[in-house]
């Protein structure tokens, strides 16, 4: 060990030198680092005084901090309220605008449509999805079964372009604001079992494009000569004015098996305890939804993918 207290570079050592050239140098930390350390220490104290930093009760209350210059004592609630105000300000710009607009006018404004479909999605989950499924996709359960159809009840999918009551924005708006209830009479007293069997077979055949095959002639005749055509149209394609289903497509509101079709024809829809039950609630009644909310939902449903742009398309 040597007692040389200076290293070769002129920096003082602690006096500990081994093997003549291995020494503990006494280097000061750089000035910027010392300043930073001091500033941080001061900042800790300032911050600690400004904010509610002591979580213990002092005179039955916690230390709330001395507050920020200009904005007083900070609390999480105050910050939330300020954020909420900011959001409300952004919203009210749109809300005020759409108050006096028709749903069609909202649709024509892409910025407003964007806003409306977002809040419509939340409204839909809260008010409609229980019956129509999330995003209007129907309440499909595992195994492809419709949960509510099993109970003899089913709300239609809203994300396809098959509409009972019409898919124009005005028709959708009318549906959501006033509710719907397609009514089909029961035929247990007006048709014989044989006639019901025949007409059901014809309905099934025509949904598969075989309506004109000779073996279904008897059923076709029942359809034309009883009251079916007056509601479903001579071609069986349905009438949107009364929400009578299109019988010639493969989309079934209810059970589309032969037995299921027979049951619908025998007991009808929305007419008595044995009938199929399909009521779309009225959302204006008792203020369940505000007019603005109904407009938002109409635009949201339209935008699910099946909206019909042209009134002429839906007027069939
Ligand atoms: C209690 C179940 C139920 C709820 C809740 C419900 N619906 Fe419906 N909705 C139905 C049924 C059932 C029908 C079919 C009515 C019929 O067959 O006559 C229907 C029909 C519709 C139709 C017409 C579809 C067509 O093909 O023309 C639209 C649009 C619609 N609902 C939108 C909504 C919206 C939006 C909400 C939420 C505000 C909602 N529904 C809530 C049961 C419901
Ligand atoms: C008073 C009008 C009316 C008469 C008469 C009527 N229907 Fe209907 N029918 C409807 C309506 C409305 C619906 C749809 C109800 C719904 O979806 O809520 C319907 C639904 C059906 C369905 C179910 C379709 C599906 O997708 O599940 C079948 C099948 C059917 N009708 C066949 C017939 C036959 C066959 C006759 C004649 C024997 C007939 N209907 C007479 C109004 C009528």
mmCIF file of C-alpha atoms and ligand atoms in Angstrom:
data_model
loop_
_atom_site.group_PDB
_atom_site.id
_atom_site.type_symbol
_atom_site.label_atom_id
_atom_site.label_comp_id
_atom_site.label_asym_id
_atom_site.label_seq_id
_atom_site.Cartn_x
_atom_site.Cartn_y
_atom_site.Cartn_z
ATOM 1 C CA UNK A 1 0.000 0.000 0.000
ATOM 2 C CA UNK A 2 1.277 3.470 -0.826
ATOM 3 C CA UNK A 3 0.428 6.761 0.954
ATOM 4 C CA UNK A 4 0.343 8.777 -2.236
ATOM 5 C CA UNK A 5 -2.966 10.815 -1.967
ATOM 6 C CA UNK A 6 -3.118 11.990 -5.605
ATOM 7 C CA UNK A 7 -3.819 9.741 -8.561
ATOM 8 C CA UNK A 8 -2.012 10.079 -11.825
ATOM 9 C CA UNK A 9 -4.806 12.348 -13.214
ATOM 10 C CA UNK A 10 -4.579 14.774 -10.298
ATOM 11 C CA UNK A 11 -7.876 13.631 -8.704
ATOM 12 C CA UNK A 12 -7.540 13.111 -4.929
ATOM 13 C CA UNK A 13 -7.842 9.524 -3.706
ATOM 14 C CA UNK A 14 -9.127 8.174 -0.402
ATOM 15 C CA UNK A 15 -5.599 7.052 0.309
ATOM 16 C CA UNK A 16 -6.331 3.476 -0.540
ATOM 17 C CA UNK A 17 -4.132 2.350 -3.387
ATOM 18 C CA UNK A 18 -3.411 -1.256 -4.180
ATOM 19 C CA UNK A 19 -0.713 -2.655 -6.340
ATOM 20 C CA UNK A 20 0.550 0.923 -6.971
ATOM 21 C CA UNK A 21 -2.038 1.785 -9.612
ATOM 22 C CA UNK A 22 -5.453 0.717 -8.294
ATOM 23 C CA UNK A 23 -6.935 3.575 -6.188
ATOM 24 C CA UNK A 24 -10.277 4.895 -4.804
ATOM 25 C CA UNK A 25 -10.733 8.293 -6.481
ATOM 26 C CA UNK A 26 -12.805 11.004 -4.740
ATOM 27 C CA UNK A 27 -14.859 12.300 -7.708
ATOM 28 C CA UNK A 28 -17.804 14.663 -6.884
ATOM 29 C CA UNK A 29 -21.082 13.875 -8.670
ATOM 30 C CA UNK A 30 -21.636 16.314 -11.563
ATOM 31 C CA UNK A 31 -23.226 19.636 -10.690
ATOM 32 C CA UNK A 32 -26.375 19.059 -12.828
ATOM 33 C CA UNK A 33 -27.002 15.860 -10.930
ATOM 34 C CA UNK A 34 -26.736 17.545 -7.542
ATOM 35 C CA UNK A 35 -29.085 20.317 -8.692
ATOM 36 C CA UNK A 36 -31.588 17.751 -9.904
ATOM 37 C CA UNK A 37 -31.469 15.903 -6.608
ATOM 38 C CA UNK A 38 -32.043 19.087 -4.609
ATOM 39 C CA UNK A 39 -34.883 20.227 -6.903
ATOM 40 C CA UNK A 40 -36.603 16.816 -6.607
ATOM 41 C CA UNK A 41 -36.385 16.944 -2.837
ATOM 42 C CA UNK A 42 -37.952 20.409 -2.803
ATOM 43 C CA UNK A 43 -40.648 19.271 -5.278
ATOM 44 C CA UNK A 44 -41.594 16.354 -3.034
ATOM 45 C CA UNK A 45 -42.244 18.735 -0.158
ATOM 46 C CA UNK A 46 -44.191 21.223 -2.321
ATOM 47 C CA UNK A 47 -46.306 18.453 -3.879
ATOM 48 C CA UNK A 48 -46.924 16.915 -0.480
ATOM 49 C CA UNK A 49 -48.235 20.240 0.805
ATOM 50 C CA UNK A 50 -50.398 21.028 -2.236
ATOM 51 C CA UNK A 51 -52.233 17.694 -2.605
ATOM 52 C CA UNK A 52 -54.139 15.551 -0.117
ATOM 53 C CA UNK A 53 -51.092 13.470 0.814
ATOM 54 C CA UNK A 54 -51.648 12.433 4.422
ATOM 55 C CA UNK A 55 -54.261 9.692 4.594
ATOM 56 C CA UNK A 56 -54.754 9.934 8.341
ATOM 57 C CA UNK A 57 -57.547 11.698 10.154
ATOM 58 C CA UNK A 58 -56.614 15.078 11.605
ATOM 59 C CA UNK A 59 -59.385 16.420 13.814
ATOM 60 C CA UNK A 60 -61.714 13.890 12.218
ATOM 61 C CA UNK A 61 -60.689 14.905 8.722
ATOM 62 C CA UNK A 62 -57.800 14.073 6.435
ATOM 63 C CA UNK A 63 -55.219 16.606 5.335
ATOM 64 C CA UNK A 64 -56.635 18.103 2.147
ATOM 65 C CA UNK A 65 -53.521 19.959 1.040
ATOM 66 C CA UNK A 66 -53.215 23.704 0.650
ATOM 67 C CA UNK A 67 -54.424 23.494 -2.936
ATOM 68 C CA UNK A 68 -53.199 24.719 -6.279
ATOM 69 C CA UNK A 69 -52.747 28.405 -7.006
ATOM 70 C CA UNK A 70 -55.869 29.506 -8.871
ATOM 71 C CA UNK A 71 -57.920 26.289 -8.631
ATOM 72 C CA UNK A 72 -58.098 25.550 -4.929
ATOM 73 C CA UNK A 73 -57.925 22.171 -3.270
ATOM 74 C CA UNK A 74 -57.754 19.218 -5.636
ATOM 75 C CA UNK A 75 -60.001 16.195 -5.221
ATOM 76 C CA UNK A 76 -60.676 13.282 -7.572
ATOM 77 C CA UNK A 77 -64.384 14.159 -7.582
ATOM 78 C CA UNK A 78 -63.658 17.732 -8.681
ATOM 79 C CA UNK A 79 -61.507 16.429 -11.498
ATOM 80 C CA UNK A 80 -64.262 14.004 -12.584
ATOM 81 C CA UNK A 81 -66.820 16.805 -12.552
ATOM 82 C CA UNK A 82 -64.589 18.992 -14.698
ATOM 83 C CA UNK A 83 -64.091 16.138 -17.203
ATOM 84 C CA UNK A 84 -67.830 15.491 -17.244
ATOM 85 C CA UNK A 85 -68.469 19.143 -18.060
ATOM 86 C CA UNK A 86 -66.064 18.890 -20.944
ATOM 87 C CA UNK A 87 -67.852 15.807 -22.301
ATOM 88 C CA UNK A 88 -71.246 17.456 -21.853
ATOM 89 C CA UNK A 89 -70.041 20.481 -23.784
ATOM 90 C CA UNK A 90 -69.035 18.280 -26.708
ATOM 91 C CA UNK A 91 -72.305 16.347 -26.504
ATOM 92 C CA UNK A 92 -74.576 19.345 -26.208
ATOM 93 C CA UNK A 93 -73.262 20.631 -29.502
ATOM 94 C CA UNK A 94 -74.696 17.504 -31.175
ATOM 95 C CA UNK A 95 -77.699 17.076 -28.904
ATOM 96 C CA UNK A 96 -78.926 20.613 -29.593
ATOM 97 C CA UNK A 97 -78.486 20.074 -33.294
ATOM 98 C CA UNK A 98 -80.355 16.801 -33.539
ATOM 99 C CA UNK A 99 -83.260 17.943 -31.374
ATOM 100 C CA UNK A 100 -85.029 19.576 -34.297
ATOM 101 C CA UNK A 101 -83.832 17.247 -37.037
ATOM 102 C CA UNK A 102 -85.710 14.372 -38.623
ATOM 103 C CA UNK A 103 -83.990 10.970 -38.540
ATOM 104 C CA UNK A 104 -83.522 11.222 -42.306
ATOM 105 C CA UNK A 105 -81.757 14.567 -41.931
ATOM 106 C CA UNK A 106 -79.489 13.088 -39.265
ATOM 107 C CA UNK A 107 -78.582 10.267 -41.641
ATOM 108 C CA UNK A 108 -77.609 12.789 -44.285
ATOM 109 C CA UNK A 109 -75.079 14.378 -41.916
ATOM 110 C CA UNK A 110 -72.149 11.998 -41.594
ATOM 111 C CA UNK A 111 -70.624 13.617 -38.494
ATOM 112 C CA UNK A 112 -73.930 13.553 -36.659
ATOM 113 C CA UNK A 113 -74.599 9.981 -37.811
ATOM 114 C CA UNK A 114 -71.269 8.919 -36.336
ATOM 115 C CA UNK A 115 -72.164 10.495 -33.003
ATOM 116 C CA UNK A 116 -75.704 9.147 -33.000
ATOM 117 C CA UNK A 117 -74.746 5.556 -33.818
ATOM 118 C CA UNK A 118 -72.285 5.515 -30.942
ATOM 119 C CA UNK A 119 -74.797 6.606 -28.352
ATOM 120 C CA UNK A 120 -77.422 4.477 -30.138
ATOM 121 C CA UNK A 121 -75.320 1.391 -29.522
ATOM 122 C CA UNK A 122 -75.445 1.974 -25.767
ATOM 123 C CA UNK A 123 -79.180 2.667 -25.852
ATOM 124 C CA UNK A 124 -79.705 -0.483 -27.899
ATOM 125 C CA UNK A 125 -77.809 -2.656 -25.415
ATOM 126 C CA UNK A 126 -79.868 -1.240 -22.566
ATOM 127 C CA UNK A 127 -83.316 -1.330 -24.156
ATOM 128 C CA UNK A 128 -83.430 -3.651 -27.128
ATOM 129 C CA UNK A 129 -80.735 -6.321 -26.988
ATOM 130 C CA UNK A 130 -82.662 -8.503 -24.540
ATOM 131 C CA UNK A 131 -85.109 -9.289 -27.346
ATOM 132 C CA UNK A 132 -83.167 -8.547 -30.535
ATOM 133 C CA UNK A 133 -79.722 -9.708 -29.438
ATOM 134 C CA UNK A 134 -76.541 -7.648 -29.254
ATOM 135 C CA UNK A 135 -76.176 -5.531 -32.402
ATOM 136 C CA UNK A 136 -79.581 -6.771 -33.550
ATOM 137 C CA UNK A 137 -78.136 -10.137 -34.504
ATOM 138 C CA UNK A 138 -80.911 -12.153 -32.858
ATOM 139 C CA UNK A 139 -80.626 -14.091 -29.650
ATOM 140 C CA UNK A 140 -78.719 -17.043 -31.041
ATOM 141 C CA UNK A 141 -77.651 -19.542 -28.435
ATOM 142 C CA UNK A 142 -75.093 -22.299 -28.636
ATOM 143 C CA UNK A 143 -76.073 -24.853 -31.224
ATOM 144 C CA UNK A 144 -77.710 -22.225 -33.426
ATOM 145 C CA UNK A 145 -81.008 -22.217 -31.498
ATOM 146 C CA UNK A 146 -82.923 -19.044 -30.857
ATOM 147 C CA UNK A 147 -83.491 -18.795 -27.124
ATOM 148 C CA UNK A 148 -86.778 -16.966 -27.345
ATOM 149 C CA UNK A 149 -88.058 -18.893 -30.326
ATOM 150 C CA UNK A 150 -87.983 -21.986 -28.130
ATOM 151 C CA UNK A 151 -90.511 -20.241 -25.931
ATOM 152 C CA UNK A 152 -92.704 -19.533 -28.941
ATOM 153 C CA UNK A 153 -91.545 -15.940 -29.045
ATOM 154 C CA UNK A 154 -89.092 -14.276 -31.275
ATOM 155 C CA UNK A 155 -87.973 -10.775 -32.104
ATOM 156 C CA UNK A 156 -86.603 -10.402 -35.623
ATOM 157 C CA UNK A 157 -82.963 -9.878 -36.462
ATOM 158 C CA UNK A 158 -82.373 -6.247 -37.272
ATOM 159 C CA UNK A 159 -79.055 -6.511 -39.067
ATOM 160 C CA UNK A 160 -80.395 -8.115 -42.245
ATOM 161 C CA UNK A 161 -82.387 -6.533 -45.037
ATOM 162 C CA UNK A 162 -85.534 -8.539 -44.418
ATOM 163 C CA UNK A 163 -88.140 -6.217 -42.962
ATOM 164 C CA UNK A 164 -91.611 -6.940 -41.663
ATOM 165 C CA UNK A 165 -92.616 -3.307 -41.380
ATOM 166 C CA UNK A 166 -90.138 -1.656 -43.712
ATOM 167 C CA UNK A 167 -86.488 -0.716 -43.568
ATOM 168 C CA UNK A 168 -86.556 2.942 -44.565
ATOM 169 C CA UNK A 169 -85.400 5.309 -41.865
ATOM 170 C CA UNK A 170 -88.928 6.666 -41.421
ATOM 171 C CA UNK A 171 -90.473 3.191 -41.069
ATOM 172 C CA UNK A 172 -87.854 2.134 -38.538
ATOM 173 C CA UNK A 173 -88.452 5.340 -36.599
ATOM 174 C CA UNK A 174 -92.186 4.674 -36.670
ATOM 175 C CA UNK A 175 -91.614 1.125 -35.374
ATOM 176 C CA UNK A 176 -89.445 2.191 -32.464
ATOM 177 C CA UNK A 177 -91.580 5.123 -31.403
ATOM 178 C CA UNK A 178 -94.989 3.458 -31.654
ATOM 179 C CA UNK A 179 -94.271 -0.249 -31.243
ATOM 180 C CA UNK A 180 -95.604 -2.933 -33.572
ATOM 181 C CA UNK A 181 -97.884 -5.871 -33.354
ATOM 182 C CA UNK A 182 -98.452 -7.915 -36.484
ATOM 183 C CA UNK A 183 -101.767 -9.703 -36.183
ATOM 184 C CA UNK A 184 -102.653 -12.937 -37.909
ATOM 185 C CA UNK A 185 -106.015 -14.534 -37.333
ATOM 186 C CA UNK A 186 -106.302 -18.123 -36.112
ATOM 187 C CA UNK A 187 -107.647 -20.648 -38.636
ATOM 188 C CA UNK A 188 -108.649 -23.510 -36.366
ATOM 189 C CA UNK A 189 -112.316 -22.653 -36.839
ATOM 190 C CA UNK A 190 -112.280 -21.579 -40.479
ATOM 191 C CA UNK A 191 -110.123 -24.255 -42.116
ATOM 192 C CA UNK A 192 -110.229 -28.036 -41.781
ATOM 193 C CA UNK A 193 -107.208 -29.977 -40.563
ATOM 194 C CA UNK A 194 -106.682 -31.170 -44.123
ATOM 195 C CA UNK A 195 -106.764 -27.619 -45.500
ATOM 196 C CA UNK A 196 -104.285 -26.428 -42.877
ATOM 197 C CA UNK A 197 -102.013 -29.343 -43.739
ATOM 198 C CA UNK A 198 -102.232 -28.573 -47.462
ATOM 199 C CA UNK A 199 -101.650 -24.853 -47.177
ATOM 200 C CA UNK A 200 -98.743 -25.362 -44.749
ATOM 201 C CA UNK A 201 -97.107 -27.745 -47.227
ATOM 202 C CA UNK A 202 -97.569 -25.180 -49.971
ATOM 203 C CA UNK A 203 -96.020 -22.421 -47.786
ATOM 204 C CA UNK A 204 -92.998 -24.614 -47.119
ATOM 205 C CA UNK A 205 -92.718 -25.544 -50.804
ATOM 206 C CA UNK A 206 -92.944 -21.961 -51.997
ATOM 207 C CA UNK A 207 -90.218 -20.897 -49.583
ATOM 208 C CA UNK A 208 -88.062 -23.393 -51.426
ATOM 209 C CA UNK A 209 -89.176 -22.171 -54.844
ATOM 210 C CA UNK A 210 -91.533 -25.137 -55.472
ATOM 211 C CA UNK A 211 -94.837 -23.334 -55.021
ATOM 212 C CA UNK A 212 -96.007 -24.176 -58.512
ATOM 213 C CA UNK A 213 -95.290 -27.910 -58.375
ATOM 214 C CA UNK A 214 -98.501 -29.927 -59.043
ATOM 215 C CA UNK A 215 -98.387 -31.833 -55.738
ATOM 216 C CA UNK A 216 -98.920 -28.541 -53.869
ATOM 217 C CA UNK A 217 -101.859 -27.366 -55.995
ATOM 218 C CA UNK A 218 -104.400 -28.083 -53.237
ATOM 219 C CA UNK A 219 -102.529 -25.923 -50.743
ATOM 220 C CA UNK A 220 -102.047 -23.175 -53.283
ATOM 221 C CA UNK A 221 -105.796 -23.148 -53.800
ATOM 222 C CA UNK A 222 -106.451 -22.859 -50.054
ATOM 223 C CA UNK A 223 -104.046 -19.930 -49.888
ATOM 224 C CA UNK A 224 -105.779 -18.102 -52.737
ATOM 225 C CA UNK A 225 -109.351 -18.878 -51.707
ATOM 226 C CA UNK A 226 -109.175 -18.323 -47.937
ATOM 227 C CA UNK A 227 -108.088 -15.098 -46.270
ATOM 228 C CA UNK A 228 -104.304 -15.681 -46.527
ATOM 229 C CA UNK A 229 -103.771 -13.650 -49.676
ATOM 230 C CA UNK A 230 -105.571 -10.621 -48.279
ATOM 231 C CA UNK A 231 -102.801 -10.219 -45.694
ATOM 232 C CA UNK A 232 -99.774 -11.888 -47.277
ATOM 233 C CA UNK A 233 -100.478 -10.687 -50.832
ATOM 234 C CA UNK A 234 -101.480 -12.866 -53.784
ATOM 235 C CA UNK A 235 -97.802 -13.746 -54.278
ATOM 236 C CA UNK A 236 -97.286 -14.560 -50.568
ATOM 237 C CA UNK A 237 -94.524 -11.989 -50.310
ATOM 238 C CA UNK A 238 -96.099 -10.157 -47.384
ATOM 239 C CA UNK A 239 -97.306 -6.581 -46.907
ATOM 240 C CA UNK A 240 -95.268 -4.194 -44.836
ATOM 241 C CA UNK A 241 -98.294 -2.088 -44.021
ATOM 242 C CA UNK A 242 -99.416 -4.837 -41.637
ATOM 243 C CA UNK A 243 -96.121 -6.566 -40.993
ATOM 244 C CA UNK A 244 -97.268 -9.825 -42.561
ATOM 245 C CA UNK A 245 -94.234 -11.983 -43.143
ATOM 246 C CA UNK A 246 -92.867 -12.811 -46.564
ATOM 247 C CA UNK A 247 -93.680 -16.506 -46.901
ATOM 248 C CA UNK A 248 -91.612 -17.098 -50.025
ATOM 249 C CA UNK A 249 -88.168 -16.505 -48.561
ATOM 250 C CA UNK A 250 -86.325 -18.863 -46.278
ATOM 251 C CA UNK A 251 -86.421 -16.436 -43.369
ATOM 252 C CA UNK A 252 -88.747 -17.686 -40.664
ATOM 253 C CA UNK A 253 -90.081 -15.472 -37.928
ATOM 254 C CA UNK A 254 -91.295 -18.470 -36.034
ATOM 255 C CA UNK A 255 -90.706 -22.178 -36.336
ATOM 256 C CA UNK A 256 -90.202 -22.906 -40.046
ATOM 257 C CA UNK A 257 -90.755 -26.659 -39.855
ATOM 258 C CA UNK A 258 -93.993 -28.103 -41.284
ATOM 259 C CA UNK A 259 -95.355 -28.590 -37.752
ATOM 260 C CA UNK A 260 -94.323 -25.073 -36.780
ATOM 261 C CA UNK A 261 -95.982 -23.536 -39.839
ATOM 262 C CA UNK A 262 -99.151 -25.500 -39.107
ATOM 263 C CA UNK A 263 -99.168 -24.173 -35.573
ATOM 264 C CA UNK A 264 -98.828 -20.578 -36.766
ATOM 265 C CA UNK A 265 -101.703 -21.060 -39.216
ATOM 266 C CA UNK A 266 -103.896 -22.861 -36.679
ATOM 267 C CA UNK A 267 -103.532 -20.430 -33.786
ATOM 268 C CA UNK A 268 -102.451 -17.175 -35.490
ATOM 269 C CA UNK A 269 -100.155 -14.470 -34.188
ATOM 270 C CA UNK A 270 -100.916 -12.168 -31.271
ATOM 271 C CA UNK A 271 -104.519 -13.367 -31.038
ATOM 272 C CA UNK A 272 -105.136 -15.271 -27.827
ATOM 273 C CA UNK A 273 -103.196 -17.539 -25.504
ATOM 274 C CA UNK A 274 -102.242 -20.291 -27.987
ATOM 275 C CA UNK A 275 -101.137 -17.856 -30.674
ATOM 276 C CA UNK A 276 -97.563 -16.915 -31.496
ATOM 277 C CA UNK A 277 -96.609 -13.961 -29.400
ATOM 278 C CA UNK A 278 -94.651 -11.185 -31.101
ATOM 279 C CA UNK A 279 -95.139 -7.716 -29.717
ATOM 280 C CA UNK A 280 -92.672 -4.933 -30.255
ATOM 281 C CA UNK A 281 -93.164 -2.622 -27.246
ATOM 282 C CA UNK A 282 -94.086 1.015 -27.632
ATOM 283 C CA UNK A 283 -91.094 3.023 -26.438
ATOM 284 C CA UNK A 284 -92.778 6.419 -26.419
ATOM 285 C CA UNK A 285 -95.407 5.293 -23.941
ATOM 286 C CA UNK A 286 -94.831 6.416 -20.358
ATOM 287 C CA UNK A 287 -91.675 8.198 -21.464
ATOM 288 C CA UNK A 288 -89.598 5.015 -21.716
ATOM 289 C CA UNK A 289 -87.355 6.774 -24.207
ATOM 290 C CA UNK A 290 -87.133 10.432 -25.164
ATOM 291 C CA UNK A 291 -87.816 11.502 -28.768
ATOM 292 C CA UNK A 292 -84.081 12.173 -29.195
ATOM 293 C CA UNK A 293 -83.217 8.678 -27.968
ATOM 294 C CA UNK A 294 -85.735 7.124 -30.359
ATOM 295 C CA UNK A 295 -84.202 9.057 -33.254
ATOM 296 C CA UNK A 296 -80.765 7.810 -32.273
ATOM 297 C CA UNK A 297 -82.015 4.223 -32.138
ATOM 298 C CA UNK A 298 -83.712 4.518 -35.524
ATOM 299 C CA UNK A 299 -80.463 5.696 -37.096
ATOM 300 C CA UNK A 300 -78.509 3.017 -35.227
ATOM 301 C CA UNK A 301 -80.823 0.221 -36.422
ATOM 302 C CA UNK A 302 -80.769 1.592 -39.968
ATOM 303 C CA UNK A 303 -76.993 1.536 -39.867
ATOM 304 C CA UNK A 304 -76.840 -2.069 -38.657
ATOM 305 C CA UNK A 305 -76.704 -2.970 -42.298
ATOM 306 C CA UNK A 306 -80.242 -3.487 -43.540
ATOM 307 C CA UNK A 307 -81.363 0.119 -43.925
ATOM 308 C CA UNK A 308 -83.144 0.820 -47.195
ATOM 309 C CA UNK A 309 -82.108 4.087 -48.738
ATOM 310 C CA UNK A 310 -84.972 4.473 -51.139
ATOM 311 C CA UNK A 311 -88.598 4.606 -50.032
ATOM 312 C CA UNK A 312 -89.616 2.978 -53.310
ATOM 313 C CA UNK A 313 -87.663 -0.162 -52.410
ATOM 314 C CA UNK A 314 -89.674 -0.716 -49.281
ATOM 315 C CA UNK A 315 -93.056 0.272 -50.652
ATOM 316 C CA UNK A 316 -93.897 -3.123 -52.067
HETATM 317 C C1 LIG B 1 -89.962 -7.384 -25.568
HETATM 318 C C2 LIG B 1 -89.108 -7.654 -26.674
HETATM 319 C C3 LIG B 1 -88.669 -6.503 -27.545
HETATM 320 C C4 LIG B 1 -87.952 -5.398 -27.174
HETATM 321 C C5 LIG B 1 -87.451 -5.015 -25.791
HETATM 322 C C6 LIG B 1 -87.702 -4.653 -28.379
HETATM 323 N N1 LIG B 1 -88.278 -5.274 -29.438
HETATM 324 FE FE1 LIG B 1 -88.205 -4.651 -31.361
HETATM 325 N N2 LIG B 1 -89.450 -6.156 -31.893
HETATM 326 C C7 LIG B 1 -89.889 -7.153 -31.056
HETATM 327 C C8 LIG B 1 -90.783 -8.032 -31.796
HETATM 328 C C9 LIG B 1 -91.472 -9.262 -31.245
HETATM 329 C C10 LIG B 1 -90.856 -7.519 -33.108
HETATM 330 C C11 LIG B 1 -91.681 -8.069 -34.257
HETATM 331 C C12 LIG B 1 -93.078 -7.594 -34.145
HETATM 332 C C13 LIG B 1 -93.979 -8.384 -35.010
HETATM 333 O O1 LIG B 1 -93.650 -9.523 -35.336
HETATM 334 O O2 LIG B 1 -95.046 -7.887 -35.358
HETATM 335 C C14 LIG B 1 -89.989 -6.351 -33.130
HETATM 336 C C15 LIG B 1 -89.793 -5.587 -34.248
HETATM 337 C C16 LIG B 1 -88.881 -4.552 -34.339
HETATM 338 C C17 LIG B 1 -88.571 -3.821 -35.545
HETATM 339 C C18 LIG B 1 -89.193 -4.057 -36.902
HETATM 340 C C19 LIG B 1 -88.421 -5.069 -37.684
HETATM 341 C C20 LIG B 1 -88.978 -5.294 -39.049
HETATM 342 O O3 LIG B 1 -88.599 -6.320 -39.608
HETATM 343 O O4 LIG B 1 -89.735 -4.467 -39.555
HETATM 344 C C21 LIG B 1 -87.620 -2.881 -35.228
HETATM 345 C C22 LIG B 1 -86.979 -1.877 -36.151
HETATM 346 C C23 LIG B 1 -87.359 -3.018 -33.815
HETATM 347 N N3 LIG B 1 -88.128 -4.045 -33.310
HETATM 348 C C24 LIG B 1 -86.470 -2.239 -33.104
HETATM 349 C C25 LIG B 1 -86.353 -2.278 -31.728
HETATM 350 C C26 LIG B 1 -85.599 -1.332 -30.954
HETATM 351 C C27 LIG B 1 -84.761 -0.205 -31.520
HETATM 352 C C28 LIG B 1 -85.758 -1.673 -29.652
HETATM 353 C C29 LIG B 1 -85.202 -0.964 -28.425
HETATM 354 C C30 LIG B 1 -85.628 0.372 -28.227
HETATM 355 C C31 LIG B 1 -86.611 -2.839 -29.600
HETATM 356 N N4 LIG B 1 -86.957 -3.175 -30.872
HETATM 357 C C32 LIG B 1 -86.978 -3.482 -28.430
HETATM 358 C C33 LIG B 1 -89.580 -7.327 -29.737
HETATM 359 C C34 LIG B 1 -88.884 -6.409 -28.979
HETATM 360 C C1 LIG B 2 -105.030 -10.751 -40.768
HETATM 361 C C2 LIG B 2 -103.889 -10.917 -41.615
HETATM 362 C C3 LIG B 2 -103.360 -12.312 -41.836
HETATM 363 C C4 LIG B 2 -104.035 -13.387 -42.349
HETATM 364 C C5 LIG B 2 -105.477 -13.502 -42.723
HETATM 365 C C6 LIG B 2 -103.050 -14.449 -42.466
HETATM 366 N N1 LIG B 2 -101.844 -14.027 -42.020
HETATM 367 FE FE1 LIG B 2 -100.176 -15.172 -41.854
HETATM 368 N N2 LIG B 2 -99.269 -13.640 -40.904
HETATM 369 C C7 LIG B 2 -99.768 -12.381 -40.716
HETATM 370 C C8 LIG B 2 -98.822 -11.583 -40.030
HETATM 371 C C9 LIG B 2 -99.001 -10.132 -39.635
HETATM 372 C C10 LIG B 2 -97.713 -12.411 -39.808
HETATM 373 C C11 LIG B 2 -96.397 -12.009 -39.175
HETATM 374 C C12 LIG B 2 -96.524 -11.853 -37.754
HETATM 375 C C13 LIG B 2 -95.205 -11.450 -37.149
HETATM 376 O O1 LIG B 2 -94.176 -11.708 -37.752
HETATM 377 O O2 LIG B 2 -95.256 -10.899 -36.074
HETATM 378 C C14 LIG B 2 -98.041 -13.708 -40.352
HETATM 379 C C15 LIG B 2 -97.198 -14.802 -40.282
HETATM 380 C C16 LIG B 2 -97.432 -15.993 -40.951
HETATM 381 C C17 LIG B 2 -96.540 -17.100 -40.954
HETATM 382 C C18 LIG B 2 -95.216 -17.194 -40.221
HETATM 383 C C19 LIG B 2 -94.089 -16.805 -41.119
HETATM 384 C C20 LIG B 2 -92.741 -16.925 -40.456
HETATM 385 O O3 LIG B 2 -91.807 -16.343 -40.995
HETATM 386 O O4 LIG B 2 -92.599 -17.623 -39.448
HETATM 387 C C21 LIG B 2 -97.090 -18.057 -41.759
HETATM 388 C C22 LIG B 2 -96.508 -19.390 -42.097
HETATM 389 C C23 LIG B 2 -98.338 -17.518 -42.223
HETATM 390 N N3 LIG B 2 -98.526 -16.262 -41.707
HETATM 391 C C24 LIG B 2 -99.173 -18.177 -43.076
HETATM 392 C C25 LIG B 2 -100.489 -17.780 -43.312
HETATM 393 C C26 LIG B 2 -101.450 -18.556 -44.050
HETATM 394 C C27 LIG B 2 -101.159 -19.854 -44.737
HETATM 395 C C28 LIG B 2 -102.612 -17.877 -43.993
HETATM 396 C C29 LIG B 2 -103.968 -18.299 -44.520
HETATM 397 C C30 LIG B 2 -104.441 -19.542 -44.028
HETATM 398 C C31 LIG B 2 -102.352 -16.650 -43.240
HETATM 399 N N4 LIG B 2 -101.073 -16.623 -42.855
HETATM 400 C C32 LIG B 2 -103.324 -15.704 -42.986
HETATM 401 C C33 LIG B 2 -101.016 -11.921 -41.111
HETATM 402 C C34 LIG B 2 -102.003 -12.720 -41.637
#
